[in-house]
PDB file of C-alpha atoms in Angstrom:
ATOM      1  CA  MET A 277      26.456  11.114 -31.880  1.00 42.00           C
ATOM      2  CA  PRO A 278      27.204   7.574 -30.153  1.00 46.00           C
ATOM      3  CA  SER A 279      25.112   6.656 -27.290  1.00 48.00           C
ATOM      4  CA  PRO A 280      27.088   6.228 -23.880  1.00 54.00           C
ATOM      5  CA  PRO A 281      28.272   2.578 -23.243  1.00 52.00           C
ATOM      6  CA  ASP A 282      26.363   2.417 -20.016  1.00 57.00           C
ATOM      7  CA  LEU A 283      23.006   3.276 -21.656  1.00 54.00           C
ATOM      8  CA  ASN A 284      23.607   0.371 -24.370  1.00 57.00           C
ATOM      9  CA  GLY A 285      24.346  -1.908 -21.705  1.00 60.00           C
ATOM     10  CA  ALA A 286      21.296  -1.097 -19.594  1.00 65.00           C
ATOM     11  CA  LEU A 287      19.022  -1.447 -22.714  1.00 61.00           C
ATOM     12  CA  ASP A 288      20.697  -4.691 -23.501  1.00 64.00           C
ATOM     13  CA  GLN A 289      19.973  -6.105 -19.895  1.00 70.00           C
ATOM     14  CA  LEU A 290      16.556  -4.910 -19.899  1.00 67.00           C
ATOM     15  CA  SER A 291      15.569  -6.369 -23.176  1.00 66.00           C
ATOM     16  CA  ALA A 292      17.208  -9.656 -22.273  1.00 68.00           C
ATOM     17  CA  LEU A 293      15.345  -9.816 -18.912  1.00 78.00           C
ATOM     18  CA  SER A 294      11.833  -8.364 -20.089  1.00 80.00           C
ATOM     19  CA  THR A 295      10.469 -12.150 -20.750  1.00 83.00           C
ATOM     20  CA  LEU A 296      11.860 -13.414 -17.309  1.00 87.00           C
ATOM     21  CA  VAL A 297      10.532 -10.341 -15.588  1.00 88.00           C
ATOM     22  CA  ILE A 298       6.986 -10.836 -17.244  1.00 90.00           C
ATOM     23  CA  ALA A 299       7.024 -14.661 -16.394  1.00 91.00           C
ATOM     24  CA  SER A 300       8.113 -14.078 -12.765  1.00 93.00           C
ATOM     25  CA  ALA A 301       5.519 -11.346 -12.356  1.00 94.00           C
ATOM     26  CA  CYS A 302       2.833 -13.571 -13.756  1.00 95.00           C
ATOM     27  CA  ALA A 303       3.728 -16.162 -11.184  1.00 96.00           C
ATOM     28  CA  VAL A 304       3.726 -13.974  -8.388  1.00 96.00           C
ATOM     29  CA  HIS A 305       0.192 -12.883  -9.744  1.00 96.00           C
ATOM     30  CA  LEU A 306      -1.094 -16.237  -9.574  1.00 96.00           C
ATOM     31  CA  PHE A 307      -0.055 -16.650  -6.163  1.00 97.00           C
ATOM     32  CA  ILE A 308      -1.707 -13.635  -5.058  1.00 96.00           C
ATOM     33  CA  PHE A 309      -4.858 -15.091  -6.664  1.00 96.00           C
ATOM     34  CA  PHE A 310      -4.308 -18.238  -4.545  1.00 96.00           C
ATOM     35  CA  ILE A 311      -3.965 -16.238  -1.340  1.00 96.00           C
ATOM     36  CA  LEU A 312      -7.091 -14.390  -2.304  1.00 95.00           C
ATOM     37  CA  TRP A 313      -8.947 -17.638  -2.804  1.00 94.00           C
ATOM     38  CA  MET A 314      -7.775 -19.058   0.533  1.00 94.00           C
ATOM     39  CA  TRP A 315      -8.608 -15.755   2.248  1.00 91.00           C
ATOM     40  CA  ALA A 316     -12.284 -15.892   0.793  1.00 91.00           C
ATOM     41  CA  ARG A 317     -12.639 -19.754   1.832  1.00 90.00           C
ATOM     42  CA  ARG A 318     -11.514 -18.545   5.244  1.00 89.00           C
ATOM     43  CA  ASP A 319     -13.884 -15.811   5.631  1.00 87.00           C
ATOM     44  CA  LEU A 320     -16.729 -17.936   4.118  1.00 87.00           C
ATOM     45  CA  HIS A 321     -16.019 -20.496   6.788  1.00 86.00           C
ATOM     46  CA  HIS A 322     -16.087 -17.944   9.743  1.00 84.00           C
ATOM     47  CA  ILE A 323     -19.556 -16.654   8.492  1.00 84.00           C
ATOM     48  CA  ALA A 324     -21.027 -20.077   8.084  1.00 83.00           C
ATOM     49  CA  SER A 325     -19.698 -20.863  11.595  1.00 81.00           C
ATOM     50  CA  SER A 326     -20.847 -17.786  13.205  1.00 78.00           C
ATOM     51  CA  LEU A 327     -24.416 -18.259  11.677  1.00 78.00           C
ATOM     52  CA  PHE A 328     -24.655 -21.747  12.505  1.00 78.00           C
ATOM     53  CA  ASP A 329     -23.843 -21.240  16.325  1.00 76.00           C
ATOM     54  CA  PHE A 330     -26.279 -18.361  16.003  1.00 75.00           C
ATOM     55  CA  THR A 331     -29.115 -20.470  14.543  1.00 77.00           C
ATOM     56  CA  ARG A 332     -28.340 -23.693  16.459  1.00 77.00           C
ATOM     57  CA  GLY A 333     -31.297 -25.058  18.112  1.00 73.00           C
ATOM     58  CA  LEU A 334     -33.972 -23.314  16.006  1.00 73.00           C
ATOM     59  CA  SER A 335     -37.056 -25.302  15.474  1.00 69.00           C
ATOM     60  CA  GLN A 336     -36.403 -25.203  11.734  1.00 70.00           C
ATOM     61  CA  GLN A 337     -32.814 -24.814  11.372  1.00 69.00           C
ATOM     62  CA  SER A 338     -31.520 -25.323   7.792  1.00 69.00           C
ATOM     63  CA  VAL A 339     -28.492 -27.519   7.403  1.00 68.00           C
ATOM     64  CA  LEU A 340     -27.457 -28.478   3.832  1.00 65.00           C
ATOM     65  CA  GLY A 341     -25.428 -31.379   2.753  1.00 63.00           C
ATOM     66  CA  SER A 342     -21.922 -31.561   2.898  1.00 59.00           C
ATOM     67  CA  THR A 343     -21.549 -31.016  -0.745  1.00 64.00           C
ATOM     68  CA  ALA A 344     -23.419 -27.651  -0.556  1.00 71.00           C
ATOM     69  CA  HIS A 345     -21.508 -24.460  -1.203  1.00 80.00           C
ATOM     70  CA  LEU A 346     -20.616 -22.405   1.841  1.00 80.00           C
ATOM     71  CA  SER A 347     -22.369 -19.554   0.372  1.00 84.00           C
ATOM     72  CA  ASP A 348     -25.617 -21.530  -0.115  1.00 82.00           C
ATOM     73  CA  GLN A 349     -25.557 -22.448   3.643  1.00 83.00           C
ATOM     74  CA  ILE A 350     -24.777 -18.914   4.633  1.00 83.00           C
ATOM     75  CA  ASP A 351     -28.048 -18.013   2.644  1.00 83.00           C
ATOM     76  CA  ALA A 352     -29.867 -20.785   4.369  1.00 83.00           C
ATOM     77  CA  PHE A 353     -28.864 -19.602   7.695  1.00 81.00           C
ATOM     78  CA  LEU A 354     -29.837 -16.091   7.065  1.00 81.00           C
ATOM     79  CA  ALA A 355     -33.197 -17.322   5.653  1.00 84.00           C
ATOM     80  CA  ASP A 356     -33.735 -19.077   9.181  1.00 80.00           C
ATOM     81  CA  VAL A 357     -33.107 -15.793  10.843  1.00 80.00           C
ATOM     82  CA  ASP A 358     -35.420 -13.838   8.562  1.00 82.00           C
ATOM     83  CA  ASP A 359     -38.141 -16.529   9.109  1.00 81.00           C
ATOM     84  CA  VAL A 360     -37.883 -16.107  13.026  1.00 78.00           C
ATOM     85  CA  LEU A 361     -37.992 -12.228  12.638  1.00 79.00           C
ATOM     86  CA  ASP A 362     -40.968 -12.329  10.290  1.00 80.00           C
ATOM     87  CA  ASP A 363     -42.963 -14.803  12.524  1.00 77.00           C
ATOM     88  CA  PRO A 364     -43.863 -13.242  15.968  1.00 78.00           C
ATOM     89  CA  SER A 365     -45.492 -16.668  17.096  1.00 78.00           C
ATOM     90  CA  ARG A 366     -41.847 -18.204  17.289  1.00 78.00           C
ATOM     91  CA  GLU A 367     -41.370 -16.764  20.629  1.00 79.00           C
ATOM     92  CA  GLU A 368     -38.853 -19.551  21.927  1.00 80.00           C
ATOM     93  CA  ASP A 369     -36.749 -19.160  18.752  1.00 78.00           C
ATOM     94  CA  ARG A 370     -36.654 -15.265  19.214  1.00 79.00           C
ATOM     95  CA  LYS A 371     -35.372 -15.877  22.949  1.00 78.00           C
ATOM     96  CA  THR A 372     -32.765 -18.359  21.679  1.00 76.00           C
ATOM     97  CA  LEU A 373     -31.467 -15.697  19.223  1.00 76.00           C
ATOM     98  CA  ILE A 374     -31.762 -12.714  21.643  1.00 76.00           C
ATOM     99  CA  ALA A 375     -29.515 -15.152  23.945  1.00 73.00           C
ATOM    100  CA  ARG A 376     -26.890 -15.730  21.345  1.00 71.00           C
ATOM    101  CA  MET A 377     -26.900 -12.166  19.986  1.00 70.00           C
ATOM    102  CA  ASN A 378     -23.196 -11.753  21.468  1.00 66.00           C
ATOM    103  CA  ILE A 379     -22.045 -14.426  18.899  1.00 65.00           C
ATOM    104  CA  LEU A 380     -22.711 -11.822  16.178  1.00 65.00           C
ATOM    105  CA  ASP A 381     -20.966  -8.958  18.206  1.00 62.00           C
ATOM    106  CA  GLU A 382     -17.801 -11.214  18.984  1.00 57.00           C
ATOM    107  CA  ARG A 383     -17.210 -12.363  15.583  1.00 58.00           C
ATOM    108  CA  ARG A 384     -17.378  -9.487  13.122  1.00 65.00           C
ATOM    109  CA  ARG A 385     -13.947  -9.702  11.714  1.00 65.00           C
ATOM    110  CA  TYR A 386     -15.366 -11.567   8.799  1.00 62.00           C
ATOM    111  CA  LEU A 387     -17.382  -8.420   7.805  1.00 68.00           C
ATOM    112  CA  HIS A 388     -14.073  -6.294   7.363  1.00 73.00           C
ATOM    113  CA  SER A 389     -13.888  -6.570   3.566  1.00 76.00           C
ATOM    114  CA  MET A 390     -12.280  -3.311   2.369  1.00 84.00           C
ATOM    115  CA  PHE A 391      -8.582  -4.655   2.324  1.00 88.00           C
ATOM    116  CA  PHE A 392      -9.717  -7.864   0.528  1.00 89.00           C
ATOM    117  CA  GLU A 393     -11.668  -6.064  -2.003  1.00 90.00           C
ATOM    118  CA  THR A 394      -8.792  -3.515  -2.480  1.00 92.00           C
ATOM    119  CA  VAL A 395      -6.204  -6.255  -3.078  1.00 93.00           C
ATOM    120  CA  TYR A 396      -8.381  -8.095  -5.357  1.00 94.00           C
ATOM    121  CA  ASN A 397      -9.306  -5.081  -7.440  1.00 94.00           C
ATOM    122  CA  MET A 398      -5.555  -4.344  -7.909  1.00 94.00           C
ATOM    123  CA  ALA A 399      -4.958  -7.981  -8.930  1.00 94.00           C
ATOM    124  CA  ARG A 400      -7.773  -8.021 -11.364  1.00 94.00           C
ATOM    125  CA  THR A 401      -6.967  -4.576 -12.735  1.00 93.00           C
ATOM    126  CA  MET A 402      -3.155  -5.430 -13.423  1.00 94.00           C
ATOM    127  CA  ILE A 403      -3.953  -8.152 -15.733  1.00 94.00           C
ATOM    128  CA  GLU A 404      -4.252  -5.561 -18.360  1.00 92.00           C
ATOM    129  CA  ALA A 405      -0.451  -4.392 -17.897  1.00 92.00           C
ATOM    130  CA  TYR A 406       0.855  -7.745 -19.314  1.00 93.00           C
ATOM    131  CA  PRO A 407       0.207  -7.023 -22.850  1.00 92.00           C
ATOM    132  CA  LEU A 408       1.578  -3.507 -22.256  1.00 91.00           C
ATOM    133  CA  ALA A 409       4.636  -5.003 -20.685  1.00 88.00           C
ATOM    134  CA  GLY A 410       5.200  -7.197 -23.754  1.00 86.00           C
ATOM    135  CA  VAL A 411       4.966  -4.351 -25.887  1.00 86.00           C
ATOM    136  CA  LEU A 412       7.398  -2.395 -23.777  1.00 84.00           C
ATOM    137  CA  GLY A 413       9.958  -5.404 -24.120  1.00 81.00           C
ATOM    138  CA  THR A 414       9.501  -5.168 -27.635  1.00 79.00           C
ATOM    139  CA  ILE A 415      10.378  -1.481 -27.874  1.00 80.00           C
ATOM    140  CA  LEU A 416      13.367  -2.196 -25.491  1.00 77.00           C
ATOM    141  CA  ALA A 417      14.879  -4.978 -27.662  1.00 74.00           C
ATOM    142  CA  ILE A 418      14.517  -2.960 -30.745  1.00 74.00           C
ATOM    143  CA  GLY A 419      15.989   0.327 -29.015  1.00 73.00           C
ATOM    144  CA  ALA A 420      18.642  -1.776 -27.939  1.00 71.00           C
ATOM    145  CA  ALA A 421      19.728  -2.903 -31.331  1.00 69.00           C
ATOM    146  CA  LEU A 422      19.344   0.620 -32.710  1.00 69.00           C
ATOM    147  CA  GLN A 423      21.664   1.934 -29.757  1.00 68.00           C
ATOM    148  CA  ALA A 424      24.181  -0.774 -30.275  1.00 61.00           C
ATOM    149  CA  ASP A 425      24.369  -0.356 -33.979  1.00 56.00           C
ATOM    150  CA  ALA A 426      24.458   3.492 -33.756  1.00 56.00           C
ATOM    151  CA  GLY A 427      27.190   3.252 -31.426  1.00 53.00           C
ATOM    152  CA  ALA A 428      29.380   0.811 -33.749  1.00 53.00           C
ATOM    153  CA  ALA A 429      28.922   1.952 -37.096  1.00 51.00           C
ATOM    154  CA  GLY A 430      27.104   5.249 -37.141  1.00 47.00           C
ATOM    155  CA  ASP A 431      23.641   4.298 -38.412  1.00 48.00           C
ATOM    156  CA  ALA A 432      21.201   1.354 -37.724  1.00 49.00           C
ATOM    157  CA  SER A 433      21.264  -1.442 -40.000  1.00 56.00           C
ATOM    158  CA  VAL A 434      18.413  -4.110 -40.502  1.00 62.00           C
ATOM    159  CA  SER A 435      20.636  -6.916 -39.414  1.00 64.00           C
ATOM    160  CA  MET A 436      21.189  -5.620 -36.083  1.00 61.00           C
ATOM    161  CA  ILE A 437      17.511  -5.042 -35.616  1.00 64.00           C
ATOM    162  CA  VAL A 438      16.659  -8.565 -36.926  1.00 66.00           C
ATOM    163  CA  SER A 439      19.372 -10.102 -34.616  1.00 64.00           C
ATOM    164  CA  ARG A 440      17.353  -8.813 -31.653  1.00 66.00           C
ATOM    165  CA  PHE A 441      14.024  -9.579 -33.002  1.00 69.00           C
ATOM    166  CA  GLY A 442      14.027 -12.856 -31.002  1.00 67.00           C
ATOM    167  CA  ASP A 443      13.815 -11.048 -27.668  1.00 64.00           C
ATOM    168  CA  ALA A 444      11.124  -8.742 -29.040  1.00 73.00           C
ATOM    169  CA  ILE A 445       9.072 -11.782 -30.033  1.00 82.00           C
ATOM    170  CA  TRP A 446       9.297 -13.761 -26.896  1.00 83.00           C
ATOM    171  CA  SER A 447       8.593 -10.589 -24.855  1.00 84.00           C
ATOM    172  CA  THR A 448       5.340  -9.985 -26.561  1.00 87.00           C
ATOM    173  CA  PHE A 449       4.363 -13.544 -26.420  1.00 89.00           C
ATOM    174  CA  ALA A 450       5.136 -13.725 -22.681  1.00 89.00           C
ATOM    175  CA  GLY A 451       2.972 -10.685 -22.040  1.00 91.00           C
ATOM    176  CA  LEU A 452      -0.092 -12.108 -23.974  1.00 93.00           C
ATOM    177  CA  ILE A 453       0.084 -15.635 -22.450  1.00 94.00           C
ATOM    178  CA  ALA A 454       0.273 -14.314 -19.069  1.00 94.00           C
ATOM    179  CA  ALA A 455      -2.637 -12.056 -19.579  1.00 95.00           C
ATOM    180  CA  ILE A 456      -4.785 -15.043 -20.846  1.00 95.00           C
ATOM    181  CA  ILE A 457      -3.490 -17.334 -18.035  1.00 96.00           C
ATOM    182  CA  LEU A 458      -4.553 -14.478 -15.453  1.00 96.00           C
ATOM    183  CA  MET A 459      -7.690 -13.620 -17.227  1.00 96.00           C
ATOM    184  CA  PHE A 460      -8.784 -17.552 -16.873  1.00 96.00           C
ATOM    185  CA  ALA A 461      -7.742 -17.466 -13.222  1.00 95.00           C
ATOM    186  CA  ASN A 462      -9.751 -14.331 -12.463  1.00 95.00           C
ATOM    187  CA  SER A 463     -12.902 -15.765 -14.488  1.00 94.00           C
ATOM    188  CA  PHE A 464     -12.813 -18.935 -12.425  1.00 93.00           C
ATOM    189  CA  LEU A 465     -12.607 -16.931  -9.030  1.00 93.00           C
ATOM    190  CA  GLU A 466     -14.762 -13.836  -9.836  1.00 93.00           C
ATOM    191  CA  THR A 467     -18.023 -15.401  -9.027  1.00 90.00           C
ATOM    192  CA  SER A 468     -17.019 -16.761  -5.689  1.00 89.00           C
ATOM    193  CA  PHE A 469     -15.647 -13.590  -4.753  1.00 91.00           C
ATOM    194  CA  GLY A 470     -18.692 -11.838  -5.856  1.00 90.00           C
ATOM    195  CA  ARG A 471     -20.786 -14.264  -3.877  1.00 88.00           C
ATOM    196  CA  LEU A 472     -18.636 -13.550  -0.945  1.00 88.00           C
ATOM    197  CA  ALA A 473     -19.221  -9.760  -1.093  1.00 88.00           C
ATOM    198  CA  GLU A 474     -23.035 -10.572  -1.459  1.00 88.00           C
ATOM    199  CA  ASN A 475     -23.040 -12.696   1.597  1.00 86.00           C
ATOM    200  CA  ARG A 476     -21.357 -10.180   3.705  1.00 86.00           C
ATOM    201  CA  GLU A 477     -23.855  -7.565   2.586  1.00 86.00           C
ATOM    202  CA  HIS A 478     -26.613  -9.768   3.330  1.00 84.00           C
ATOM    203  CA  VAL A 479     -25.182 -10.664   6.756  1.00 83.00           C
ATOM    204  CA  ARG A 480     -24.732  -7.076   7.485  1.00 82.00           C
ATOM    205  CA  HIS A 481     -28.376  -6.292   6.748  1.00 83.00           C
ATOM    206  CA  THR A 482     -29.899  -9.232   8.648  1.00 80.00           C
ATOM    207  CA  VAL A 483     -27.640  -8.690  11.601  1.00 78.00           C
ATOM    208  CA  ALA A 484     -28.656  -5.083  11.701  1.00 78.00           C
ATOM    209  CA  ARG A 485     -32.360  -6.118  11.495  1.00 79.00           C
ATOM    210  CA  ALA A 486     -32.119  -8.891  14.062  1.00 76.00           C
ATOM    211  CA  LYS A 487     -30.235  -6.654  16.575  1.00 75.00           C
ATOM    212  CA  ARG A 488     -32.821  -3.776  15.937  1.00 78.00           C
ATOM    213  CA  GLU A 489     -35.975  -6.130  16.203  1.00 74.00           C
ATOM    214  CA  LEU A 490     -34.718  -8.599  18.844  1.00 71.00           C
ATOM    215  CA  SER A 491     -33.405  -5.679  21.161  1.00 68.00           C
ATOM    216  CA  PHE A 492     -36.670  -3.850  20.936  1.00 58.00           C
ATOM    217  CA  ARG A 493     -38.384  -7.097  21.853  1.00 55.00           C
ATOM    218  CA  ARG A 494     -36.103  -7.412  24.732  1.00 53.00           C
ATOM    219  CA  LYS A 495     -36.672  -4.026  25.861  1.00 51.00           C
ATOM    220  CA  SER A 496     -40.393  -4.138  25.391  1.00 51.00           C
ATOM    221  CA  GLY A 497     -40.605  -7.463  27.518  1.00 50.00           C
ATOM    222  CA  GLY A 498     -38.609  -5.871  30.254  1.00 48.00           C
ATOM    223  CA  ALA A 499     -40.909  -2.854  30.411  1.00 43.00           C
ATOM    224  CA  GLU A 500     -44.055  -4.951  30.589  1.00 45.00           C
ATOM    225  CA  GLU A 501     -42.496  -7.105  33.480  1.00 43.00           C
TER     226      GLU A 501
END
């Protein structure tokens, strides 16, 4: 039974566009990775800036060189806070941190990581879809050849399948190349994104400890007076 002309036309268009669709999706995917990279850089800058303001003026503030990574600078600032909290004799530094506690409360947007992590997880997981999309394009190209030949002559011929095999090859090639490119991009960004997540967790822990211990210290001092 011949296939409807609309179905044949749809299969032809899908098979012809499969390579272009995969290449376009890969370009959009790379742009999303770029946006995530810019997003991560912005959050790292906000965290480092907030901690610099919080620890500014301490007797032993750590300030690394301009070539140091922001994650290393954040770790150094957090170590400064831990040193003050671990040393009860640094009374002046404790008073400084108490006076600047509002800085940590006013700039907490950098700790909101759920949406960033969701988008990154989706972008990373969907890399696996490109080889499957290439295989799907191959199936569509062969299916279009079968449907067109069945509608014209009643049974499929090898020559019609071979004539459409170019679309199938390029579709598979595009899917594999896109996956390789995106895997490379993800491997380049994964370490910095992981460090950002670790920095956020470390900041949450240190901020909670600072607020707990310094607030207790302030209440104790007020009670003694």
